[in-house]
Short mmCIF file of C-alpha atoms and ligand atoms in Angstrom, two decimals:
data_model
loop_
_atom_site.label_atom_id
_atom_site.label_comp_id
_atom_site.label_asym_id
_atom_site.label_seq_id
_atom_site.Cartn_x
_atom_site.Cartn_y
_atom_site.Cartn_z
CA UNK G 86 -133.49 131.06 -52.04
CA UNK G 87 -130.20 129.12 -53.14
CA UNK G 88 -130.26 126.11 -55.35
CA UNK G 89 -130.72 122.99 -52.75
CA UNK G 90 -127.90 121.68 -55.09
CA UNK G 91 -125.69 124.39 -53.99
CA UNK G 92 -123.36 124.66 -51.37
CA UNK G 93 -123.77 128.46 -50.04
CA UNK G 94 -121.68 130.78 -48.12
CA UNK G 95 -123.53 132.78 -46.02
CA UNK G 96 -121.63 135.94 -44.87
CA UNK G 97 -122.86 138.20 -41.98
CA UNK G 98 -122.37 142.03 -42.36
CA UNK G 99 -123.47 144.29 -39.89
CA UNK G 100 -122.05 146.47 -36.67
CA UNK G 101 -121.67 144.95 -33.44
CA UNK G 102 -124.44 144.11 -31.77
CA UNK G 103 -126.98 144.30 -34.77
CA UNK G 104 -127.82 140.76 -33.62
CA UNK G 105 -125.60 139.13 -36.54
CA UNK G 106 -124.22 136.06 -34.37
CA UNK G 107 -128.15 135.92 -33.03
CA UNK G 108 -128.86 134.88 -36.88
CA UNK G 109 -126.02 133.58 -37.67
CA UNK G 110 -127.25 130.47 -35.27
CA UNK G 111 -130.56 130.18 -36.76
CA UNK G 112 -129.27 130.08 -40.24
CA UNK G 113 -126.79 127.39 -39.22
CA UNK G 114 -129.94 125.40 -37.83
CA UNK G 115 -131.73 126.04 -40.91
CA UNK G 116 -129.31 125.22 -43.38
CA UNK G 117 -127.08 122.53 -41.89
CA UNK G 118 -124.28 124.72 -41.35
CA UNK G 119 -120.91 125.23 -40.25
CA UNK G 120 -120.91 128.53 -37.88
CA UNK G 121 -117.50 130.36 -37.81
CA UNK G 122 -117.66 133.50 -35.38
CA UNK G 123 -114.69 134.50 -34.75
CA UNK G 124 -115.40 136.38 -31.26
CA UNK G 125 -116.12 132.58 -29.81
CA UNK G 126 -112.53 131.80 -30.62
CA UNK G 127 -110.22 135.00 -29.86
CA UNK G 128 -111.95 135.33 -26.36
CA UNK G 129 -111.09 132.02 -25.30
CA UNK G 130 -107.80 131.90 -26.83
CA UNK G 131 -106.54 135.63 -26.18
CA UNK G 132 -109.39 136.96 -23.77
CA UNK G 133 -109.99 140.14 -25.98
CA UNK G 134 -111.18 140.81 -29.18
CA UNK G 135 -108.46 142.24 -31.08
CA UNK G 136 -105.17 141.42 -29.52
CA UNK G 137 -102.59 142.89 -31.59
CA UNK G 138 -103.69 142.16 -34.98
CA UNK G 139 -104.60 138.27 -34.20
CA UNK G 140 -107.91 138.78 -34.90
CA UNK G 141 -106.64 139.00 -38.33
CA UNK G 142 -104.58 135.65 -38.41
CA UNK G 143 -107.69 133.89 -36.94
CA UNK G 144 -109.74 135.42 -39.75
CA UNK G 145 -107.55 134.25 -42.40
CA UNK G 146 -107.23 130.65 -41.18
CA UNK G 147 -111.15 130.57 -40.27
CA UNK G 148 -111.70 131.82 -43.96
CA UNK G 149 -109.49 128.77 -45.17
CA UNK G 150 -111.58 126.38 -43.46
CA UNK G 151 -114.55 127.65 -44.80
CA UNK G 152 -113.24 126.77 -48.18
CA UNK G 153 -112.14 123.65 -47.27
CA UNK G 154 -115.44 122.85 -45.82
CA UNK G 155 -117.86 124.70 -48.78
CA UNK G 156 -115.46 122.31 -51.32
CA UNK G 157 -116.45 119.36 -48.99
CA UNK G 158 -120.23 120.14 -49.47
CA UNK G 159 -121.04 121.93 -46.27
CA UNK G 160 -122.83 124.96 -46.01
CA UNK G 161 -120.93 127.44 -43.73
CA UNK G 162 -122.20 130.72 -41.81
CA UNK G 163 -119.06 133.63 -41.72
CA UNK G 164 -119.77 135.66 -38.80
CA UNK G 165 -117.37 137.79 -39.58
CA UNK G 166 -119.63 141.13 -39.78
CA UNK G 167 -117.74 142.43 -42.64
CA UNK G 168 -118.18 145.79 -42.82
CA UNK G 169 -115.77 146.89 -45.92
CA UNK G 170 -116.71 146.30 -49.54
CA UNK G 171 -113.60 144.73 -50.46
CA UNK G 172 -113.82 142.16 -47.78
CA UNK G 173 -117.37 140.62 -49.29
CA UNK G 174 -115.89 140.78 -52.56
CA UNK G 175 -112.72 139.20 -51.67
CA UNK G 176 -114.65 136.85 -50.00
CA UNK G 177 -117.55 136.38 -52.68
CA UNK G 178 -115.30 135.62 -55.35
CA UNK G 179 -113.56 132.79 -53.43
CA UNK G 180 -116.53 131.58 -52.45
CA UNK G 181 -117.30 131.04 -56.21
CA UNK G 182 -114.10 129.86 -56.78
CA UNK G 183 -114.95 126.34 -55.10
CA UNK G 184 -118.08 126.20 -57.02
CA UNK G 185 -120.03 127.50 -53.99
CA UNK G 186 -122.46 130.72 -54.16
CA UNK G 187 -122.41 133.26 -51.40
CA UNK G 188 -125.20 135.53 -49.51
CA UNK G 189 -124.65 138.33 -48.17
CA UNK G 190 -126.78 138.80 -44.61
CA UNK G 191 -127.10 142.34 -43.69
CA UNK G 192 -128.62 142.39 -40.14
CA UNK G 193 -129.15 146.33 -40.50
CA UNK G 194 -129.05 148.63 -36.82
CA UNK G 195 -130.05 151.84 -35.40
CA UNK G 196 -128.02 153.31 -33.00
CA UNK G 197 -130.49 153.00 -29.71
CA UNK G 198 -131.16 149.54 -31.10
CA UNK G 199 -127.66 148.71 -30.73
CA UNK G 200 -126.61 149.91 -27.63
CA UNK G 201 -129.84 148.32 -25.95
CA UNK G 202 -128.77 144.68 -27.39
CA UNK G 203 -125.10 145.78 -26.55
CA UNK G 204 -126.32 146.71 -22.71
CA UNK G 205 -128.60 143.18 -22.85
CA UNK G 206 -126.01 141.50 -24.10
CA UNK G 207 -123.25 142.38 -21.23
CA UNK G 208 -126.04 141.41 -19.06
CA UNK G 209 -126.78 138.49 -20.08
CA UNK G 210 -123.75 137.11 -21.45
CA UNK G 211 -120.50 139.29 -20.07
CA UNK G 212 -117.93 136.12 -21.19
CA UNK G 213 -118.86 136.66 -24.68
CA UNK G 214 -118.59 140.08 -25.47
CA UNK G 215 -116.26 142.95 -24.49
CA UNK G 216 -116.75 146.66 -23.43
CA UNK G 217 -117.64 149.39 -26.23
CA UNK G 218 -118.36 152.79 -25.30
CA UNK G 219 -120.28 155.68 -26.93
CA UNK G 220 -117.47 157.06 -29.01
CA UNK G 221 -116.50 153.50 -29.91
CA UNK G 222 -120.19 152.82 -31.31
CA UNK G 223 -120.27 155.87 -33.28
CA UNK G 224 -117.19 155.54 -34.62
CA UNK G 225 -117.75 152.14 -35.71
CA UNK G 226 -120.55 153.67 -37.41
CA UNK G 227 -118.73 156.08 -39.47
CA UNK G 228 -116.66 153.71 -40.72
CA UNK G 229 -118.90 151.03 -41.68
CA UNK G 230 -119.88 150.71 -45.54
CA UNK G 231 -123.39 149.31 -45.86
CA UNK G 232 -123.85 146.91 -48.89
CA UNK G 233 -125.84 148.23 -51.73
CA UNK G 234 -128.76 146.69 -53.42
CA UNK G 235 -126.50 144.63 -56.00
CA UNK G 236 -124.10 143.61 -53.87
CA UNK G 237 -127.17 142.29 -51.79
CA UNK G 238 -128.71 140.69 -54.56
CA UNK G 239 -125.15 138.72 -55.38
CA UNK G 240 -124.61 140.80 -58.69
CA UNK G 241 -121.43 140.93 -60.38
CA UNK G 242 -118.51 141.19 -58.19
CA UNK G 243 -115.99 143.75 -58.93
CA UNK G 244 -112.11 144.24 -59.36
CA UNK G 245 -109.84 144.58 -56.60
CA UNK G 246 -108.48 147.87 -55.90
CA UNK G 247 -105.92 148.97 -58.31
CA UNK G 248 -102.46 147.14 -57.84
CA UNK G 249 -103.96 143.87 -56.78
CA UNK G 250 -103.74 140.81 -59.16
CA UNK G 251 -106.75 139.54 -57.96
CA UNK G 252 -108.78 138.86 -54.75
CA UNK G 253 -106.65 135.94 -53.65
CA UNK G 254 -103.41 138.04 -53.47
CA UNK G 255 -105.45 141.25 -51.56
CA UNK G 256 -107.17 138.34 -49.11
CA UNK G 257 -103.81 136.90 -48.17
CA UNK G 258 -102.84 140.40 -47.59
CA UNK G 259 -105.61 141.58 -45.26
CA UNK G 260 -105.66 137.72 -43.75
CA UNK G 261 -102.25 137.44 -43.06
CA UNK G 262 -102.27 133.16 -42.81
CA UNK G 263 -105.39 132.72 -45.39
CA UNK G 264 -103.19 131.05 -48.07
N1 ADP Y 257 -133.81 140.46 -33.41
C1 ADP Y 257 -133.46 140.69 -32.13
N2 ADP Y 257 -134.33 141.27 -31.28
C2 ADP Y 257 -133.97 141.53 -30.01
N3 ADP Y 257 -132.77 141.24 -29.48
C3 ADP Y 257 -131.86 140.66 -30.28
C4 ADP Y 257 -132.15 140.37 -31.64
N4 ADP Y 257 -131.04 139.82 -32.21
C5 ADP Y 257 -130.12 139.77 -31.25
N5 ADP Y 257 -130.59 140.26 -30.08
C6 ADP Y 257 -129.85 140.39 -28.81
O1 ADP Y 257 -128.92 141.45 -29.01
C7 ADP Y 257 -127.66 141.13 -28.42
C8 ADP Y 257 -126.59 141.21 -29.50
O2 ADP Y 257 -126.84 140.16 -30.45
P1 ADP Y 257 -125.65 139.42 -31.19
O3 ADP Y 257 -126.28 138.41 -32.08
O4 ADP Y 257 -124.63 138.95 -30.19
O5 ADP Y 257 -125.05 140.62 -32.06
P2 ADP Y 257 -123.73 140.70 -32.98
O6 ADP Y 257 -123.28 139.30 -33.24
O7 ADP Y 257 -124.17 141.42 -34.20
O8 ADP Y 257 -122.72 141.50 -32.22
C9 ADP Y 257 -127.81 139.76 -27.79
O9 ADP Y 257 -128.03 139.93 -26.41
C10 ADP Y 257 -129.03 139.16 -28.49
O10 ADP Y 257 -129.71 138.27 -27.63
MG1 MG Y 258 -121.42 138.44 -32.95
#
């Protein structure tokens, strides 16, 4: 439990469908926070997911705004699912660097799990999701890199990868429009 002084980041990490935008609302309830899932803005603006590499640009201005808001006060909920390393550290450490502290939620899946919330999901709510088939799923799988117990327990964060000044410069980089 965060400091009640504290203005936290909360960061969802997990596959698609784990049920991370499921929590993502509850913890926004809970803690009086701004939600930012970026799948409710790039299907109404661009009616896919991905859409040449905008999901990207979104990303990096929906990241701004969550600074702007966590150095306002507010609490904010990334749904952004990040599934590489170096995205919750970039992200961690700017976090921090407006005085705010950050938690990782890991909303952890097995593979029948998923595709039965997937198949509910496109039943229940077809406008807000998109297609993903079998090889897409396991795919996904492969490349996803599940935190480890420190990262999960908001232990030092560590370098970027070599050649990088620092997290801002590799953020602006794989948010094209963050800075
Ligand atoms: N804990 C849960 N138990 C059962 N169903 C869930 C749970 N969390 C989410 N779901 C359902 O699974 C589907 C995918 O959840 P969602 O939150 O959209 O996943 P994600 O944001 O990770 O892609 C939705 O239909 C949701 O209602
Ligand atoms: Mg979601």
């Amino acid at each position: 439990m965060n400091d009640p002084g504290v203005t936290v980041l909360l960061l969802t990490v997990g596959l698609p469908g784990a049920g991370k935008t499921t929590r993502a609302r509850q913890l926004a309830k809970e803690r009086n926070a701004l939600r930012l899932t970026p799948d409710e803005w790039m299907i109404p603006l661009f009616g896919e997911p991905e859409a040449d590499g905008k999901r990207d640009v979104l990303e990096g201005r929906l990241l701004w705004l969550a600074l702007e808001a966590l150095r306002l006060g507010t609490n904010v909920v990334l749904d952004f699912g990040c599934w590489s390393r170096d995205e919750r550290s970039a992200i961690r450490w700017l976090a921090k660097s407006v005085g705010a502290s950050c938690d990782l939620v890991y909303v952890p899946v097995d593979h029948e799990t998923q595709r039965a919330r997937i198949a509910h999901r496109q039943s229940t709510d077809p406008d807000q999701t998109f297609l993903m088939s079998e090889t897409d799923l396991l795919r996904w799988r492969t490349m996803f890199e599940e935190p480890d117990a420190a990262e999960l327990d908001g232990q030092e964060i560590g370098s970027p990868p070599p050649d990088w000044p620092g997290w801002t410069e590799w953020a602006a980089d794989r948010w094209p429009s963050f800075t």
